Each structure stands twice: as C-alpha cells, then as structure tokens.
Amino acid sequence: MALSAGTRRTVACVLVGLGAMLLVAAIMVPTYTVSRLAKTPLDLEITTVATNPQTGAPSEVLDSKSLTSTTGSAKVDQNVPLVSQRFLTVENPSDASEMTIQAGQTLRRTDKQGDTGLLTASIDRVTVDRKTGEPVESVDGGPNGAIAVTVDKKGESVMDPVQHKGLQYRFPIGTEKKTYPYFDLNTRKTYDAPFVEETEINSLKVYHFQMTAPVTDLSTVANSPTNKLTLPAAKWGVEGDGDVTMARYYTNVRDLWVEPDTGTVIKGQEQIHLFYARSGDKPEVTALKSTLVFDENTIESQISVAKENIDKLSLYGRTMPIILGVLGLLFLIAGIVLGLLGKSGDGRTPARRGPAPAGGPAPSFDAPTQQIDMNKRP
C-alpha cells in the first residue's frame, strides 16, 4: 500500500533524524566511551611467578646458616632453584581516576622447606593514576606509598612511608617508544627505563624497556639487621684478624616487555646481584646472584588480560563507530531519497484534489485558465 504524501514526509524526517543521531554517536563513542574504558580496572588481581631457568646461568645463594655456625667460613650454594611470587590487588582508597595498589612479594629457594627457604619478603603500597600508571601526590602532602621489608616482635609488617615516583606495575595506556621513569623497590629510587626495541611474544606485539639500578648500599635504604653485619674476618673468608663490618649491596638489570595499547607488562626479567662488601666496587661475599624470568603460565595469563582489554578498546574505539557510521549514512540517504520521492517531478508538492461527486468526474481545485480574446479591442 502506497504511503500518502504526509506520511512519506514524516517517515523521511524520522529517517534523517535517526541517521544524524547515529552519525553523532559514531563520533562520540570513541571520544567519550573509550576515554572511560582506557583505564586500569579496579577489580585487578594479578599473580606473577618468576623462576630462574636452568640454562647454565649462575644461581648463587649465601647459606645463612654458615654465617651463624661456630666453624667454617661463609658458604655460597651453587645452582640454587629460585621462585619469586608477587600477588597484586587493588585496595581502598580507589575511585574513577586513581587506584591504590598493594603488592606482596616473596623470593625463596625451592630446595628448602618452609621458612628456611625464604630469602626475602616485602609489601609495597602506592596510589597511582589509572590511566598513566604514575604515582599520584598524597592529599596531605606526605609520602604517597609505603614499603615493608621487616616485621615487629608480633610478626606484623612494619610499613615505612616512602615517596614513590615513576612506573612500577603497569605502563601507561598507549605506551610510547620512549624512556620512562621506573621505581625500584629495593633502592626506593627512580631510574630511567629507555625503550630498547619492538618485538613479539607469542605473536603479540610488545615494547621492550630496560632499567639498570646501580650498585647501592642497602644499609642506607632500610633499617634491616641483614643489611649490615659484623663478623670475624675468618667467617667472611677474608684475610686479617678481628671483626670486619660489611654492608649488603644491591644492583639489578630489569627488562620489561609491555603491550603498548593497554600498558600490560607481558614479561619481566631481573638480573639481581646482592653481595656483602666493605666497598661497593669490590664484591667480597655473594648473597644472591641470579636471573629471574616470568614463567610461561604468567606470560600467557598476562597476554590474556591484555587481549581482553584490547578487544574492549577495539570494540568501542573502532568497530562500533564504523557500524554506527554506516547505519547513520544509510538512514540519512534513505530519508533524503524518500523525501524527494514525495514531491512532483518539478520539485513541487502535487496539488490535493477533493472527492469526486457521485456519477461524475472528480472536480479539479486547480486555478482555472483564463481565456483571452486577442481580437477584442478595449
């Protein structure tokens, strides 16, 4: 059934309006929705596991019992299997723009059971921007985070207020090929992490960054009893008589492979060296020397997290705007075409005619044509 001219005009207007609305939505979705999605989720719970692959690389650990025994000198075990675990959660206060991250981390040797295998343990807490990953300034002007590496007499962690600067657990949404500041938990300082290369991990594009923490005297960083020890020279295994005081030094080369769209750290690697010495440039007794790398399960898990967020960003940033834009154009064109079809060939709306009287032709409401007699004289 053909539509009347009035109905046709109404439908045409609706189609044009709907098309225009969809075109506006196609523009607004990537600018508004994506900006809200391009943030680290608040329900984040990530467990990462790093081990030292048995590929001939050194894995040396000081046997702590050898330092307290009554005989013999310090003993350093070779080819020690290690595992580092970190459990990261989001805590309060957190809101639409900021989130508080808490990460508990342990390093243990797996050839010993229970507490005897525990080498280090720490808790780190910091509030960061959900988009950039950078720590935010504290409201009260004090330190924006805290770190615990020791416990009190009750066995509870002692949290030391520490100002955090630079990235740690995530890179910015839309990571670039440039140098980023990176916060080292052990030295509590920030160092440059320059871009190294673009590469792939399991067919996923990643950016490789590398940070180097210089040799640092840990006794000047944290008040831990193991960071400075005084023992007989014979116990240290060095020449001389009497007691010798040594500090524990730390250095590290940290590599990070980051998925750039989401800022997810897909793979991490640390070349850690802890040693006791009287001077940082002359290591004397190794405390720990090993290379720790994310295991395959952790890498696959991080890839899964990154891809899930990539899909969300792609849906609202690319797929939906295209669909809405195409539909908007189709509705707009259909409305214009329908509107044009509702007019006569010369562009004017056809004149309406009244109903025909019974038994006769339909009366015309067109203006009558005036007959002019050209021979008539005035």
GROMACS .gro file of C-alpha atoms in nm:
model
  378
    1MET     CA    1   0.000   0.000   0.000
    2ALA     CA    2   0.145   0.332  -0.107
    3LEU     CA    3   0.217   0.590   0.159
    4SER     CA    4   0.040   0.923   0.148
    5ALA     CA    5   0.248   1.233   0.092
    6GLY     CA    6   0.217   1.341   0.457
    7THR     CA    7   0.316   1.001   0.591
    8ARG     CA    8   0.606   0.985   0.346
    9ARG     CA    9   0.734   1.322   0.467
   10THR     CA   10   0.705   1.210   0.832
   11VAL     CA   11   0.897   0.886   0.769
   12ALA     CA   12   1.163   1.076   0.575
   13CYS     CA   13   1.213   1.319   0.865
   14VAL     CA   14   1.240   1.031   1.113
   15LEU     CA   15   1.500   0.854   0.898
   16VAL     CA   16   1.706   1.171   0.854
   17GLY     CA   17   1.691   1.242   1.229
   18LEU     CA   18   1.787   0.885   1.318
   19GLY     CA   19   2.072   0.891   1.068
   20ALA     CA   20   2.205   1.215   1.210
   21MET     CA   21   2.179   1.074   1.562
   22LEU     CA   22   2.377   0.762   1.466
   23LEU     CA   23   2.647   0.973   1.299
   24VAL     CA   24   2.684   1.182   1.614
   25ALA     CA   25   2.703   0.863   1.820
   26ALA     CA   26   2.977   0.730   1.588
   27ILE     CA   27   3.183   1.039   1.670
   28MET     CA   28   3.107   1.045   2.043
   29VAL     CA   29   3.165   0.675   2.125
   30PRO     CA   30   3.544   0.673   2.065
   31THR     CA   31   3.595   1.014   2.228
   32TYR     CA   32   3.380   0.959   2.537
   33THR     CA   33   3.341   0.585   2.598
   34VAL     CA   34   3.699   0.488   2.513
   35SER     CA   35   3.836   0.755   2.744
   36ARG     CA   36   3.640   0.591   3.026
   37LEU     CA   37   3.746   0.239   2.929
   38ALA     CA   38   4.114   0.325   2.881
   39LYS     CA   39   4.191   0.285   3.249
   40THR     CA   40   4.328   0.009   3.466
   41PRO     CA   41   4.030  -0.192   3.600
   42LEU     CA   42   3.956  -0.173   3.973
   43ASP     CA   43   3.894  -0.547   4.006
   44LEU     CA   44   4.258  -0.621   3.930
   45GLU     CA   45   4.408  -0.929   4.095
   46ILE     CA   46   4.731  -1.049   3.939
   47THR     CA   47   4.971  -1.320   4.050
   48THR     CA   48   5.307  -1.331   3.873
   49VAL     CA   49   5.563  -1.606   3.912
   50ALA     CA   50   5.927  -1.574   3.808
   51THR     CA   51   6.185  -1.851   3.817
   52ASN     CA   52   6.548  -1.891   3.729
   53PRO     CA   53   6.565  -2.110   3.417
   54GLN     CA   54   6.829  -2.378   3.445
   55THR     CA   55   7.018  -2.276   3.131
   56GLY     CA   56   7.371  -2.256   3.264
   57ALA     CA   57   7.328  -1.904   3.407
   58PRO     CA   58   7.467  -1.868   3.762
   59SER     CA   59   7.226  -1.902   4.053
   60GLU     CA   60   7.421  -1.843   4.373
   61VAL     CA   61   7.275  -1.802   4.722
   62LEU     CA   62   7.453  -1.745   5.052
   63ASP     CA   63   7.376  -2.017   5.307
   64SER     CA   64   7.262  -1.807   5.604
   65LYS     CA   65   7.335  -2.091   5.847
   66SER     CA   66   7.702  -2.080   5.754
   67LEU     CA   67   7.720  -1.727   5.895
   68THR     CA   68   7.593  -1.836   6.238
   69SER     CA   69   7.776  -2.167   6.267
   70THR     CA   70   8.073  -2.187   6.506
   71THR     CA   71   8.302  -2.336   6.244
   72GLY     CA   72   8.389  -2.270   5.885
   73SER     CA   73   8.355  -1.962   5.670
   74ALA     CA   74   8.060  -1.826   5.474
   75LYS     CA   75   7.930  -2.077   5.221
   76VAL     CA   76   7.769  -1.986   4.891
   77ASP     CA   77   7.548  -2.254   4.735
   78GLN     CA   78   7.555  -2.301   4.359
   79ASN     CA   79   7.277  -2.380   4.108
   80VAL     CA   80   7.002  -2.295   4.357
   81PRO     CA   81   6.643  -2.319   4.221
   82LEU     CA   82   6.453  -1.998   4.297
   83VAL     CA   83   6.097  -1.874   4.263
   84SER     CA   84   5.969  -1.520   4.305
   85GLN     CA   85   5.595  -1.469   4.357
   86ARG     CA   86   5.403  -1.145   4.360
   87PHE     CA   87   5.033  -1.104   4.442
   88LEU     CA   88   4.887  -0.769   4.340
   89THR     CA   89   4.546  -0.636   4.446
   90VAL     CA   90   4.355  -0.306   4.438
   91GLU     CA   91   4.273  -0.159   4.779
   92ASN     CA   92   4.095   0.148   4.914
   93PRO     CA   93   4.108   0.437   4.854
   94SER     CA   94   4.033   0.391   4.482
   95ASP     CA   95   3.796   0.583   4.254
   96ALA     CA   96   3.726   0.672   3.891
   97SER     CA   97   4.069   0.825   3.831
   98GLU     CA   98   4.302   0.675   4.096
   99MET     CA   99   4.369   0.333   4.244
  100THR     CA  100   4.570   0.206   4.540
  101ILE     CA  101   4.784  -0.095   4.455
  102GLN     CA  102   4.920  -0.335   4.715
  103ALA     CA  103   5.176  -0.594   4.613
  104GLY     CA  104   5.319  -0.865   4.836
  105GLN     CA  105   5.633  -1.031   4.705
  106THR     CA  106   5.850  -1.321   4.820
  107LEU     CA  107   6.169  -1.478   4.693
  108ARG     CA  108   6.250  -1.829   4.809
  109ARG     CA  109   6.476  -2.118   4.727
  110THR     CA  110   6.270  -2.424   4.642
  111ASP     CA  111   6.529  -2.677   4.756
  112LYS     CA  112   6.447  -2.595   5.120
  113GLN     CA  113   6.117  -2.620   5.303
  114GLY     CA  114   5.919  -2.361   5.499
  115ASP     CA  115   6.082  -2.052   5.642
  116THR     CA  116   6.430  -2.192   5.583
  117GLY     CA  117   6.379  -2.138   5.211
  118LEU     CA  118   6.252  -1.779   5.238
  119LEU     CA  119   6.516  -1.531   5.122
  120THR     CA  120   6.328  -1.200   5.100
  121ALA     CA  121   5.974  -1.072   5.156
  122SER     CA  122   5.822  -0.730   5.104
  123ILE     CA  123   5.492  -0.544   5.087
  124ASP     CA  124   5.454  -0.238   4.868
  125ARG     CA  125   5.159   0.002   4.868
  126VAL     CA  126   5.113   0.300   4.636
  127THR     CA  127   4.832   0.509   4.483
  128VAL     CA  128   4.859   0.559   4.107
  129ASP     CA  129   4.673   0.724   3.822
  130ARG     CA  130   4.454   0.464   3.650
  131LYS     CA  131   4.545   0.587   3.300
  132THR     CA  132   4.912   0.684   3.319
  133GLY     CA  133   5.024   0.436   3.587
  134GLU     CA  134   5.219   0.715   3.755
  135PRO     CA  135   5.201   0.759   4.136
  136VAL     CA  136   4.981   1.049   4.244
  137GLU     CA  137   5.065   1.302   4.511
  138SER     CA  138   4.927   1.238   4.857
  139VAL     CA  139   4.635   1.457   4.967
  140ASP     CA  140   4.811   1.553   5.291
  141GLY     CA  141   5.140   1.623   5.115
  142GLY     CA  142   5.317   1.327   5.275
  143PRO     CA  143   5.463   1.014   5.110
  144ASN     CA  144   5.227   0.857   4.857
  145GLY     CA  145   5.319   0.499   4.947
  146ALA     CA  146   5.473   0.263   5.199
  147ILE     CA  147   5.710  -0.034   5.194
  148ALA     CA  148   5.761  -0.314   5.447
  149VAL     CA  149   6.068  -0.539   5.450
  150THR     CA  150   6.079  -0.619   5.822
  151VAL     CA  151   5.839  -0.736   6.094
  152ASP     CA  152   5.798  -0.636   6.457
  153LYS     CA  153   5.808  -0.860   6.765
  154LYS     CA  154   5.448  -0.964   6.700
  155GLY     CA  155   5.536  -1.074   6.348
  156GLU     CA  156   5.345  -0.789   6.186
  157SER     CA  157   5.487  -0.600   5.888
  158VAL     CA  158   5.648  -0.264   5.960
  159MET     CA  159   5.534  -0.023   5.686
  160ASP     CA  160   5.777   0.261   5.622
  161PRO     CA  161   5.629   0.566   5.445
  162VAL     CA  162   5.808   0.603   5.111
  163GLN     CA  163   5.759   0.855   4.832
  164HIS     CA  164   5.710   0.672   4.501
  165LYS     CA  165   5.799   0.827   4.167
  166GLY     CA  166   5.785   0.653   3.830
  167LEU     CA  167   5.614   0.344   3.694
  168GLN     CA  168   5.613   0.004   3.862
  169TYR     CA  169   5.338  -0.244   3.791
  170ARG     CA  170   5.181  -0.106   3.474
  171PHE     CA  171   5.278   0.124   3.189
  172PRO     CA  172   5.051   0.398   3.050
  173ILE     CA  173   4.752   0.322   2.830
  174GLY     CA  174   4.905   0.385   2.489
  175THR     CA  175   5.270   0.321   2.581
  176GLU     CA  176   5.516   0.501   2.354
  177LYS     CA  177   5.864   0.418   2.227
  178LYS     CA  178   6.045   0.646   2.470
  179THR     CA  179   6.221   0.650   2.807
  180TYR     CA  180   6.002   0.616   3.116
  181PRO     CA  181   6.094   0.670   3.483
  182TYR     CA  182   6.078   0.342   3.677
  183PHE     CA  183   6.069   0.299   4.054
  184ASP     CA  184   6.299   0.033   4.203
  185LEU     CA  185   6.151  -0.117   4.518
  186ASN     CA  186   6.484  -0.225   4.670
  187THR     CA  187   6.669   0.105   4.640
  188ARG     CA  188   6.349   0.313   4.673
  189LYS     CA  189   6.470   0.536   4.393
  190THR     CA  190   6.366   0.607   4.035
  191TYR     CA  191   6.578   0.529   3.730
  192ASP     CA  192   6.533   0.566   3.354
  193ALA     CA  193   6.388   0.272   3.162
  194PRO     CA  194   6.469   0.350   2.796
  195PHE     CA  195   6.292   0.186   2.502
  196VAL     CA  196   6.505  -0.092   2.352
  197GLU     CA  197   6.309  -0.246   2.065
  198GLU     CA  198   5.972  -0.355   1.930
  199THR     CA  199   5.932  -0.731   1.921
  200GLU     CA  200   5.675  -1.010   1.964
  201ILE     CA  201   5.592  -1.255   2.239
  202ASN     CA  202   5.365  -1.540   2.129
  203SER     CA  203   5.257  -1.335   1.824
  204LEU     CA  204   5.166  -1.032   2.038
  205LYS     CA  205   5.339  -0.701   1.968
  206VAL     CA  206   5.533  -0.571   2.269
  207TYR     CA  207   5.775  -0.290   2.350
  208HIS     CA  208   6.095  -0.384   2.532
  209PHE     CA  209   6.229  -0.150   2.802
  210GLN     CA  210   6.536  -0.192   3.024
  211MET     CA  211   6.620  -0.030   3.357
  212THR     CA  212   6.951  -0.054   3.543
  213ALA     CA  213   6.974   0.002   3.917
  214PRO     CA  214   7.331   0.098   4.011
  215VAL     CA  215   7.522  -0.060   4.300
  216THR     CA  216   7.352   0.063   4.618
  217ASP     CA  217   7.434   0.018   4.987
  218LEU     CA  218   7.108  -0.123   5.126
  219SER     CA  219   7.202  -0.032   5.483
  220THR     CA  220   7.140   0.330   5.383
  221VAL     CA  221   6.797   0.242   5.244
  222ALA     CA  222   6.624   0.024   5.505
  223ASN     CA  223   6.694  -0.048   5.869
  224SER     CA  224   6.718  -0.426   5.835
  225PRO     CA  225   6.959  -0.628   6.052
  226THR     CA  226   7.084  -0.823   5.750
  227ASN     CA  227   7.186  -0.510   5.560
  228LYS     CA  228   7.499  -0.463   5.773
  229LEU     CA  229   7.683  -0.741   5.954
  230THR     CA  230   7.992  -0.750   6.172
  231LEU     CA  231   8.164  -1.090   6.178
  232PRO     CA  232   8.516  -1.227   6.227
  233ALA     CA  233   8.734  -1.198   5.919
  234ALA     CA  234   8.768  -1.576   5.911
  235LYS     CA  235   8.390  -1.612   5.894
  236TRP     CA  236   8.377  -1.379   5.599
  237GLY     CA  237   8.660  -1.577   5.443
  238VAL     CA  238   8.886  -1.274   5.408
  239GLU     CA  239   9.236  -1.208   5.531
  240GLY     CA  240   9.303  -1.040   5.861
  241ASP     CA  241   9.223  -1.075   6.228
  242GLY     CA  242   8.940  -0.943   6.438
  243ASP     CA  243   8.594  -0.837   6.326
  244VAL     CA  244   8.504  -0.699   5.986
  245THR     CA  245   8.188  -0.500   5.912
  246MET     CA  246   8.032  -0.541   5.571
  247ALA     CA  247   7.724  -0.386   5.414
  248ARG     CA  248   7.489  -0.560   5.176
  249TYR     CA  249   7.492  -0.409   4.828
  250TYR     CA  250   7.238  -0.445   4.550
  251THR     CA  251   7.234  -0.398   4.174
  252ASN     CA  252   6.986  -0.507   3.911
  253VAL     CA  253   6.920  -0.503   3.537
  254ARG     CA  254   6.543  -0.518   3.486
  255ASP     CA  255   6.386  -0.593   3.146
  256LEU     CA  256   6.017  -0.533   3.077
  257TRP     CA  257   5.812  -0.633   2.773
  258VAL     CA  258   5.496  -0.421   2.754
  259GLU     CA  259   5.182  -0.449   2.538
  260PRO     CA  260   5.156  -0.084   2.424
  261ASP     CA  261   4.778  -0.041   2.382
  262THR     CA  262   4.694  -0.144   2.739
  263GLY     CA  263   5.026  -0.091   2.922
  264THR     CA  264   5.021  -0.452   3.047
  265VAL     CA  265   5.362  -0.596   3.141
  266ILE     CA  266   5.362  -0.924   2.948
  267LYS     CA  267   5.705  -1.042   3.056
  268GLY     CA  268   5.956  -0.936   3.320
  269GLN     CA  269   6.314  -1.032   3.386
  270GLU     CA  270   6.561  -0.933   3.659
  271GLN     CA  271   6.934  -0.992   3.677
  272ILE     CA  272   6.983  -0.950   4.051
  273HIS     CA  273   7.313  -0.930   4.233
  274LEU     CA  274   7.329  -0.894   4.612
  275PHE     CA  275   7.665  -0.909   4.784
  276TYR     CA  276   7.846  -0.818   5.106
  277ALA     CA  277   8.146  -0.591   5.088
  278ARG     CA  278   8.336  -0.314   5.258
  279SER     CA  279   8.315  -0.113   4.937
  280GLY     CA  280   8.055  -0.127   4.663
  281ASP     CA  281   8.312  -0.156   4.386
  282LYS     CA  282   8.470  -0.470   4.539
  283PRO     CA  283   8.220  -0.755   4.598
  284GLU     CA  284   8.353  -0.996   4.861
  285VAL     CA  285   8.077  -1.242   4.956
  286THR     CA  286   7.784  -1.320   4.726
  287ALA     CA  287   7.443  -1.307   4.895
  288LEU     CA  288   7.238  -1.368   4.580
  289LYS     CA  289   7.319  -1.376   4.211
  290SER     CA  290   7.059  -1.500   3.967
  291THR     CA  291   6.837  -1.419   3.671
  292LEU     CA  292   6.460  -1.442   3.732
  293VAL     CA  293   6.211  -1.454   3.442
  294PHE     CA  294   5.831  -1.473   3.427
  295ASP     CA  295   5.729  -1.835   3.373
  296GLU     CA  296   5.515  -1.938   3.075
  297ASN     CA  297   5.191  -1.955   3.274
  298THR     CA  298   5.240  -1.596   3.390
  299ILE     CA  299   5.319  -1.478   3.037
  300GLU     CA  300   5.008  -1.647   2.895
  301SER     CA  301   4.795  -1.504   3.175
  302GLN     CA  302   4.924  -1.151   3.110
  303ILE     CA  303   4.863  -1.193   2.737
  304SER     CA  304   4.506  -1.298   2.812
  305VAL     CA  305   4.450  -0.988   3.028
  306ALA     CA  306   4.598  -0.763   2.760
  307LYS     CA  307   4.391  -0.913   2.478
  308GLU     CA  308   4.069  -0.882   2.677
  309ASN     CA  309   4.130  -0.511   2.726
  310ILE     CA  310   4.245  -0.470   2.365
  311ASP     CA  311   3.915  -0.621   2.247
  312LYS     CA  312   3.717  -0.377   2.462
  313LEU     CA  313   3.912  -0.079   2.331
  314SER     CA  314   3.877  -0.206   1.972
  315LEU     CA  315   3.501  -0.262   2.009
  316TYR     CA  316   3.428   0.090   2.132
  317GLY     CA  317   3.712   0.266   1.954
  318ARG     CA  318   3.683   0.113   1.607
  319THR     CA  319   3.408  -0.146   1.548
  320MET     CA  320   3.110   0.035   1.699
  321PRO     CA  321   3.190   0.375   1.540
  322ILE     CA  322   3.215   0.208   1.196
  323ILE     CA  323   2.884   0.025   1.240
  324LEU     CA  324   2.707   0.333   1.374
  325GLY     CA  325   2.856   0.549   1.098
  326VAL     CA  326   2.745   0.311   0.820
  327LEU     CA  327   2.394   0.277   0.964
  328GLY     CA  328   2.372   0.654   1.010
  329LEU     CA  329   2.462   0.716   0.645
  330LEU     CA  330   2.213   0.454   0.523
  331PHE     CA  331   1.929   0.604   0.728
  332LEU     CA  332   2.025   0.955   0.617
  333ILE     CA  333   2.032   0.862   0.247
  334ALA     CA  334   1.705   0.666   0.276
  335GLY     CA  335   1.538   0.965   0.442
  336ILE     CA  336   1.657   1.208   0.177
  337VAL     CA  337   1.554   0.979  -0.110
  338LEU     CA  338   1.211   0.917   0.044
  339GLY     CA  339   1.164   1.290   0.093
  340LEU     CA  340   1.248   1.360  -0.272
  341LEU     CA  341   1.010   1.091  -0.395
  342GLY     CA  342   0.730   1.262  -0.208
  343LYS     CA  343   0.749   1.559  -0.446
  344SER     CA  344   0.636   1.602  -0.808
  345GLY     CA  345   0.878   1.592  -1.098
  346ASP     CA  346   0.933   1.971  -1.095
  347GLY     CA  347   1.002   1.967  -0.723
  348ARG     CA  348   0.658   2.097  -0.615
  349THR     CA  349   0.426   1.903  -0.392
  350PRO     CA  350   0.127   1.777  -0.603
  351ALA     CA  351  -0.200   1.970  -0.553
  352ARG     CA  352  -0.463   1.797  -0.345
  353ARG     CA  353  -0.793   1.709  -0.514
  354GLY     CA  354  -1.128   1.676  -0.346
  355PRO     CA  355  -1.351   1.368  -0.364
  356ALA     CA  356  -1.536   1.300  -0.690
  357PRO     CA  357  -1.917   1.356  -0.687
  358ALA     CA  358  -2.132   1.051  -0.750
  359GLY     CA  359  -2.159   0.969  -1.117
  360GLY     CA  360  -1.931   1.245  -1.233
  361PRO     CA  361  -1.564   1.326  -1.282
  362ALA     CA  362  -1.352   1.441  -0.993
  363PRO     CA  363  -1.362   1.821  -0.957
  364SER     CA  364  -1.034   1.999  -1.001
  365PHE     CA  365  -0.916   2.250  -0.749
  366ASP     CA  366  -0.654   2.385  -0.988
  367ALA     CA  367  -0.691   2.753  -1.077
  368PRO     CA  368  -0.897   2.795  -1.400
  369THR     CA  369  -0.716   2.901  -1.714
  370GLN     CA  370  -0.834   3.248  -1.832
  371GLN     CA  371  -0.932   3.266  -2.200
  372ILE     CA  372  -0.801   3.584  -2.365
  373ASP     CA  373  -0.951   3.713  -2.691
  374MET     CA  374  -0.664   3.875  -2.876
  375ASN     CA  375  -0.908   4.036  -3.134
  376LYS     CA  376  -1.112   4.215  -2.873
  377ARG     CA  377  -1.047   4.583  -2.863
  378PRO     CA  378  -1.060   4.784  -2.546
   0.00000   0.00000   0.00000
